[in-house]
Amino acid sequence: MADLLVVPLKKSSDVDIVKPLKNLIQSTYNTGDNNEDYSDAIEELARLRANAIWKIFEKSSLEVIYSYYDQLTSLATKVPPQELQIPFKWKDAFDKGSIFGGRMSLTVASLAYERVCVLFNVAALQSTLAAQQPLDTEDSLKLAAKLLQQAAGIFSYLKGNVLTAVHQEPTPDLSPDALHALAQLMLAQAQEVIAYKCIRDEMKESMVSKVCAQCEELYAEAQRALQRDHLRALWDRDWIPHVQAKQAIFRGLSQYYQSAVCRARQAVGEEIARLQIAAELLQGAGAGAGSGAGAEVVREAGVRAARQLAAARRDNDFIYHERVPEPRSLEAVQRAPIAKPLPLPDHFSQPFKDLFARLVPLAVHQALQASSARRADLVNAEIGKLREATQLLNSILASLNLPACLEGAGAAGALPDSIREKAAAVRAAGGLPALQALMADLPDLLQRNKDILDEAERMLREEREADEALRAQFGARWTRSESGALTEAFRANAAKYAQIIDNAVRADAIVQQKFLQHKESIALLSGSEGELRAGVPEAPDAPAGPASDADHLRQLRALMDTVETLKAERDSIEAALKEVHVELREEFLRALAEEGAVDEPARSAAALGAALAPLQRRVADTLRRQEDLVADIQRAHSALMETRGGASGRDAALGRLCAAYDAYQDLTGNLKEGVKFYNDLTQLLVAFQNKVSDFCFARKTEKEELLKDLTQEAARGSQRPAPAPPSHHAQPAQGAQAAVNEPAAVKKEAPPRPPPPAAPGAPPAPAASAASGALPYPTQPQGMPLPYGPGAPYPLYAAPLPTLYNPYATLPYPHHAPRAPVPAPAYQPYQYPQQYAPPGYPQAPPAPGYNPFPPQ
């Protein structure tokens, strides 16, 4: 077994990853078109984490930690790493703790931090397994060299990425300087294994000497890295002497094998000089080389070097008589750098099965969301044109008392058939009471959404206030990130949700105004036929008009039939627009694989333009035909009114009833859309509230860990002040010098014994707590209380907001949906589904696969 140094493992603690991960996936991915259940995959990921933390010393531990890291890497490309609000706690790998208990640790609520710590453990475990490999078989030598080169590559990768992932000062084992030292150590040990393989395979002495010379150089670099002032206390006390001994051993081996090269070319003087160096270094190192195949190689080389040195001196004295050069004048042995840090593979575990294969990469998901929002904008724009034109047409017809004036010429006292049909339809739909019931639902739904948003804002506010209080108390020692920077995205999205609610309130006011305008006529339509007949004035007795009156009536009825045909055509166009669906998932995936990015605007515009162009032409055609139709109706109506001598009161009443029927249909649709809007908004707000709760819980855990560390630090560093000297020892003039010259025979009173240290994790004494002025931090449970009153919490909906959503599309005011991106702070902002989602932050692709064991 090779005498190799082993990197200790980082220790973690159990944490619930199921609930926050479910909340994140539900709020980020689950839309109306994709509402899949990932519970099994999340449970399996939690099981993998438990095994990777607690079963790392079993035989298959490397495969276990490989599987967990690969799942983390795959998941990080699909969800924002900084968005998973789980308080991951990891201890420093080299901290042995103290008599006061505890270890140096860091808690960060970030999936990127979890990946960094797990990857550190991957390299540490690789170093452990490499040290366990025997040096007497080909396969074990290759495996040890490969594991050590992989570990060197991992530590080199972490050195350049750990600060970006953690966003704060890490524990000492994750500092860039420490990671650089570990990478150099792993690389030197990999070159050592390769050197042993060259010796075992009896390769040419020139090659072995070059490999050993490179190993000496790598150990020298590792020694310089390990001996930096701020790192010396981090390592075990035998690490630096061990590295120094290894540097001497391989300097001796390189000189020993290079002496054989000198002997082959009969350079006896140089051979003796190199053998002198080799014998001195190898015999001195062989005594403390320990056991194992590597130590045996060193001892055998030392014995042979001494024997060959004696023979070479004897031959030189009797035969060659060459001058032996000084050791420092010898030419340096050339080096052969075979061991190299291997890049991170795409997947450590083989074969790799992605638990979240159904989740597309985050960049593709964001492109699909943007494309869906773009499609919704285009579709809603066309639907809005149709509905606006239809509303304009209805208003023009209502101003002309059409079609009521056409049906007012019936028998005296009889209601027109169209009015009776409209009244029957209103009564079948529930009439005025049904409309009032829908109206009564809106305030409760509105208040529920306001309460959810207020609760989320309250949690953010209390977390910020507690952080500011502790920061003011501890000052520079309170090292965690400020709440203001981390919650910027939360507060921005809360403001957007508040704006959405304000827009909905204005929409409710428009609906209420329209309801009050037509309330009396809707009540009349909701009553019995007798009440309806009584509410319509009798037709006045008028002389029979000329024959042209009947012609005008026929012309207007034909035009009204054209109006109904036009409305039916628009209904079919609107239904076709809503059914337009463009599948771009595969195209986006292909673009990401080939180009590394997705040009969503260009690809979406081309695909949507081709799909919507025919329907857009039909919309433009109906708008053009309406202009001609309205002009014909106005001319025919003017002619009819001239023959009749003006409109009667009956015509006006029938016109109000027709307008009330149209308003009833519009109000019913608007109110149902409003109820759906508020329910869908509730889903988003509950997901947002859950996200805020996860964040606050993670921050609470991080705060408690930091408070614990500060308390233990204060316990370790606190000392009682020295007691004041007795009055008879005081010196009036010479003070300090007199105290120095005081006779040793004077026995001074010993200071009182300090109190015993507190037990690990014990709270500070009441007096100390009061003196420190620590402010209590409000306890925030992980579960989130919903603000709807006791006994009736609002459930978390399973169906989030669908992709196509246009609340109150028929109302004459713009629907304000948040479109502007949220500026990205240091902390990755939270992703929201649908058109409310700010732009995402795709992760860098993983490093290419590692190289196999280098050929000899």
PDB file of N, CA and C in Angstrom, residues 143-190:
ATOM      1  N   LEU A 143      -5.744   2.516 -11.191  1.00  0.00           N
ATOM      2  CA  LEU A 143      -6.886   3.092 -10.485  1.00  0.00           C
ATOM      3  C   LEU A 143      -6.437   4.180  -9.520  1.00  0.00           C
ATOM      4  N   ALA A 144      -5.348   3.938  -8.771  1.00  0.00           N
ATOM      5  CA  ALA A 144      -4.870   4.948  -7.825  1.00  0.00           C
ATOM      6  C   ALA A 144      -4.444   6.218  -8.549  1.00  0.00           C
ATOM      7  N   ALA A 145      -3.718   6.069  -9.669  1.00  0.00           N
ATOM      8  CA  ALA A 145      -3.284   7.257 -10.415  1.00  0.00           C
ATOM      9  C   ALA A 145      -4.480   8.024 -10.970  1.00  0.00           C
ATOM     10  N   LYS A 146      -5.470   7.305 -11.478  1.00  0.00           N
ATOM     11  CA  LYS A 146      -6.650   7.973 -12.022  1.00  0.00           C
ATOM     12  C   LYS A 146      -7.418   8.712 -10.930  1.00  0.00           C
ATOM     13  N   LEU A 147      -7.609   8.086  -9.778  1.00  0.00           N
ATOM     14  CA  LEU A 147      -8.348   8.728  -8.686  1.00  0.00           C
ATOM     15  C   LEU A 147      -7.630   9.981  -8.203  1.00  0.00           C
ATOM     16  N   LEU A 148      -6.328   9.916  -8.078  1.00  0.00           N
ATOM     17  CA  LEU A 148      -5.583  11.088  -7.597  1.00  0.00           C
ATOM     18  C   LEU A 148      -5.579  12.215  -8.623  1.00  0.00           C
ATOM     19  N   GLN A 149      -5.506  11.878  -9.900  1.00  0.00           N
ATOM     20  CA  GLN A 149      -5.585  12.927 -10.929  1.00  0.00           C
ATOM     21  C   GLN A 149      -6.976  13.539 -10.978  1.00  0.00           C
ATOM     22  N   GLN A 150      -8.008  12.723 -10.776  1.00  0.00           N
ATOM     23  CA  GLN A 150      -9.360  13.267 -10.691  1.00  0.00           C
ATOM     24  C   GLN A 150      -9.497  14.188  -9.476  1.00  0.00           C
ATOM     25  N   ALA A 151      -8.956  13.761  -8.337  1.00  0.00           N
ATOM     26  CA  ALA A 151      -9.025  14.606  -7.141  1.00  0.00           C
ATOM     27  C   ALA A 151      -8.295  15.931  -7.359  1.00  0.00           C
ATOM     28  N   ALA A 152      -7.126  15.879  -8.023  1.00  0.00           N
ATOM     29  CA  ALA A 152      -6.408  17.123  -8.322  1.00  0.00           C
ATOM     30  C   ALA A 152      -7.237  18.028  -9.222  1.00  0.00           C
ATOM     31  N   GLY A 153      -7.905  17.427 -10.222  1.00  0.00           N
ATOM     32  CA  GLY A 153      -8.768  18.223 -11.096  1.00  0.00           C
ATOM     33  C   GLY A 153      -9.941  18.835 -10.355  1.00  0.00           C
ATOM     34  N   ILE A 154     -10.513  18.087  -9.408  1.00  0.00           N
ATOM     35  CA  ILE A 154     -11.650  18.610  -8.637  1.00  0.00           C
ATOM     36  C   ILE A 154     -11.213  19.781  -7.767  1.00  0.00           C
ATOM     37  N   PHE A 155     -10.098  19.626  -7.051  1.00  0.00           N
ATOM     38  CA  PHE A 155      -9.640  20.724  -6.197  1.00  0.00           C
ATOM     39  C   PHE A 155      -9.265  21.956  -7.031  1.00  0.00           C
ATOM     40  N   SER A 156      -8.696  21.745  -8.207  1.00  0.00           N
ATOM     41  CA  SER A 156      -8.388  22.884  -9.087  1.00  0.00           C
ATOM     42  C   SER A 156      -9.665  23.559  -9.562  1.00  0.00           C
ATOM     43  N   TYR A 157     -10.690  22.753  -9.892  1.00  0.00           N
ATOM     44  CA  TYR A 157     -11.982  23.323 -10.312  1.00  0.00           C
ATOM     45  C   TYR A 157     -12.615  24.117  -9.167  1.00  0.00           C
ATOM     46  N   LEU A 158     -12.595  23.554  -7.965  1.00  0.00           N
ATOM     47  CA  LEU A 158     -13.189  24.253  -6.825  1.00  0.00           C
ATOM     48  C   LEU A 158     -12.464  25.556  -6.529  1.00  0.00           C
ATOM     49  N   LYS A 159     -11.147  25.563  -6.709  1.00  0.00           N
ATOM     50  CA  LYS A 159     -10.379  26.783  -6.438  1.00  0.00           C
ATOM     51  C   LYS A 159     -10.907  27.966  -7.251  1.00  0.00           C
ATOM     52  N   GLY A 160     -11.292  27.726  -8.487  1.00  0.00           N
ATOM     53  CA  GLY A 160     -11.757  28.817  -9.335  1.00  0.00           C
ATOM     54  C   GLY A 160     -13.241  29.079  -9.275  1.00  0.00           C
ATOM     55  N   ASN A 161     -14.007  28.242  -8.557  1.00  0.00           N
ATOM     56  CA  ASN A 161     -15.466  28.390  -8.587  1.00  0.00           C
ATOM     57  C   ASN A 161     -16.115  28.496  -7.223  1.00  0.00           C
ATOM     58  N   VAL A 162     -15.372  28.263  -6.151  1.00  0.00           N
ATOM     59  CA  VAL A 162     -16.020  28.212  -4.847  1.00  0.00           C
ATOM     60  C   VAL A 162     -16.551  29.573  -4.419  1.00  0.00           C
ATOM     61  N   LEU A 163     -15.807  30.637  -4.660  1.00  0.00           N
ATOM     62  CA  LEU A 163     -16.273  31.964  -4.233  1.00  0.00           C
ATOM     63  C   LEU A 163     -17.502  32.398  -5.005  1.00  0.00           C
ATOM     64  N   THR A 164     -17.571  32.022  -6.272  1.00  0.00           N
ATOM     65  CA  THR A 164     -18.753  32.347  -7.070  1.00  0.00           C
ATOM     66  C   THR A 164     -19.982  31.607  -6.565  1.00  0.00           C
ATOM     67  N   ALA A 165     -19.778  30.393  -6.084  1.00  0.00           N
ATOM     68  CA  ALA A 165     -20.901  29.583  -5.626  1.00  0.00           C
ATOM     69  C   ALA A 165     -21.379  29.985  -4.236  1.00  0.00           C
ATOM     70  N   VAL A 166     -20.444  30.352  -3.348  1.00  0.00           N
ATOM     71  CA  VAL A 166     -20.807  30.602  -1.953  1.00  0.00           C
ATOM     72  C   VAL A 166     -21.218  32.052  -1.722  1.00  0.00           C
ATOM     73  N   HIS A 167     -20.622  33.006  -2.424  1.00  0.00           N
ATOM     74  CA  HIS A 167     -20.943  34.434  -2.296  1.00  0.00           C
ATOM     75  C   HIS A 167     -20.633  34.983  -0.910  1.00  0.00           C
ATOM     76  N   GLN A 168     -19.767  34.323  -0.168  1.00  0.00           N
ATOM     77  CA  GLN A 168     -19.309  34.836   1.116  1.00  0.00           C
ATOM     78  C   GLN A 168     -18.036  34.083   1.482  1.00  0.00           C
ATOM     79  N   GLU A 169     -17.410  34.482   2.581  1.00  0.00           N
ATOM     80  CA  GLU A 169     -16.165  33.825   2.961  1.00  0.00           C
ATOM     81  C   GLU A 169     -16.439  32.390   3.368  1.00  0.00           C
ATOM     82  N   PRO A 170     -15.804  31.405   2.714  1.00  0.00           N
ATOM     83  CA  PRO A 170     -16.075  30.007   3.044  1.00  0.00           C
ATOM     84  C   PRO A 170     -15.280  29.570   4.263  1.00  0.00           C
ATOM     85  N   THR A 171     -15.487  28.328   4.681  1.00  0.00           N
ATOM     86  CA  THR A 171     -14.663  27.739   5.732  1.00  0.00           C
ATOM     87  C   THR A 171     -13.237  27.580   5.215  1.00  0.00           C
ATOM     88  N   PRO A 172     -12.237  27.483   6.107  1.00  0.00           N
ATOM     89  CA  PRO A 172     -10.835  27.457   5.646  1.00  0.00           C
ATOM     90  C   PRO A 172     -10.531  26.353   4.646  1.00  0.00           C
ATOM     91  N   ASP A 173     -11.179  25.202   4.769  1.00  0.00           N
ATOM     92  CA  ASP A 173     -10.870  24.116   3.835  1.00  0.00           C
ATOM     93  C   ASP A 173     -11.293  24.436   2.408  1.00  0.00           C
ATOM     94  N   LEU A 174     -12.209  25.384   2.232  1.00  0.00           N
ATOM     95  CA  LEU A 174     -12.685  25.760   0.899  1.00  0.00           C
ATOM     96  C   LEU A 174     -12.074  27.072   0.416  1.00  0.00           C
ATOM     97  N   SER A 175     -11.102  27.598   1.140  1.00  0.00           N
ATOM     98  CA  SER A 175     -10.443  28.812   0.660  1.00  0.00           C
ATOM     99  C   SER A 175      -9.619  28.486  -0.586  1.00  0.00           C
ATOM    100  N   PRO A 176      -9.478  29.404  -1.527  1.00  0.00           N
ATOM    101  CA  PRO A 176      -8.727  29.109  -2.758  1.00  0.00           C
ATOM    102  C   PRO A 176      -7.299  28.646  -2.497  1.00  0.00           C
ATOM    103  N   ASP A 177      -6.629  29.224  -1.495  1.00  0.00           N
ATOM    104  CA  ASP A 177      -5.251  28.811  -1.213  1.00  0.00           C
ATOM    105  C   ASP A 177      -5.196  27.373  -0.708  1.00  0.00           C
ATOM    106  N   ALA A 178      -6.125  27.001   0.165  1.00  0.00           N
ATOM    107  CA  ALA A 178      -6.150  25.624   0.660  1.00  0.00           C
ATOM    108  C   ALA A 178      -6.459  24.641  -0.459  1.00  0.00           C
ATOM    109  N   LEU A 179      -7.385  24.998  -1.320  1.00  0.00           N
ATOM    110  CA  LEU A 179      -7.723  24.110  -2.434  1.00  0.00           C
ATOM    111  C   LEU A 179      -6.547  23.975  -3.403  1.00  0.00           C
ATOM    112  N   HIS A 180      -5.803  25.060  -3.602  1.00  0.00           N
ATOM    113  CA  HIS A 180      -4.620  24.979  -4.462  1.00  0.00           C
ATOM    114  C   HIS A 180      -3.581  24.036  -3.857  1.00  0.00           C
ATOM    115  N   ALA A 181      -3.378  24.141  -2.545  1.00  0.00           N
ATOM    116  CA  ALA A 181      -2.415  23.249  -1.891  1.00  0.00           C
ATOM    117  C   ALA A 181      -2.846  21.790  -2.009  1.00  0.00           C
ATOM    118  N   LEU A 182      -4.139  21.526  -1.834  1.00  0.00           N
ATOM    119  CA  LEU A 182      -4.624  20.145  -1.952  1.00  0.00           C
ATOM    120  C   LEU A 182      -4.487  19.633  -3.379  1.00  0.00           C
ATOM    121  N   ALA A 183      -4.752  20.496  -4.352  1.00  0.00           N
ATOM    122  CA  ALA A 183      -4.594  20.074  -5.751  1.00  0.00           C
ATOM    123  C   ALA A 183      -3.136  19.715  -6.043  1.00  0.00           C
ATOM    124  N   GLN A 184      -2.198  20.528  -5.549  1.00  0.00           N
ATOM    125  CA  GLN A 184      -0.782  20.226  -5.765  1.00  0.00           C
ATOM    126  C   GLN A 184      -0.382  18.932  -5.072  1.00  0.00           C
ATOM    127  N   LEU A 185      -0.913  18.702  -3.877  1.00  0.00           N
ATOM    128  CA  LEU A 185      -0.592  17.472  -3.150  1.00  0.00           C
ATOM    129  C   LEU A 185      -1.122  16.250  -3.893  1.00  0.00           C
ATOM    130  N   MET A 186      -2.368  16.317  -4.366  1.00  0.00           N
ATOM    131  CA  MET A 186      -2.934  15.178  -5.090  1.00  0.00           C
ATOM    132  C   MET A 186      -2.161  14.907  -6.387  1.00  0.00           C
ATOM    133  N   LEU A 187      -1.752  15.979  -7.068  1.00  0.00           N
ATOM    134  CA  LEU A 187      -1.001  15.798  -8.313  1.00  0.00           C
ATOM    135  C   LEU A 187       0.364  15.167  -8.041  1.00  0.00           C
ATOM    136  N   ALA A 188       1.031  15.590  -6.961  1.00  0.00           N
ATOM    137  CA  ALA A 188       2.332  14.996  -6.610  1.00  0.00           C
ATOM    138  C   ALA A 188       2.174  13.523  -6.273  1.00  0.00           C
ATOM    139  N   GLN A 189       1.106  13.179  -5.553  1.00  0.00           N
ATOM    140  CA  GLN A 189       0.890  11.781  -5.193  1.00  0.00           C
ATOM    141  C   GLN A 189       0.528  10.943  -6.420  1.00  0.00           C
ATOM    142  N   ALA A 190      -0.191  11.522  -7.371  1.00  0.00           N
ATOM    143  CA  ALA A 190      -0.470  10.804  -8.613  1.00  0.00           C
ATOM    144  C   ALA A 190       0.818  10.530  -9.379  1.00  0.00           C
TER     145      ALA A 190
END
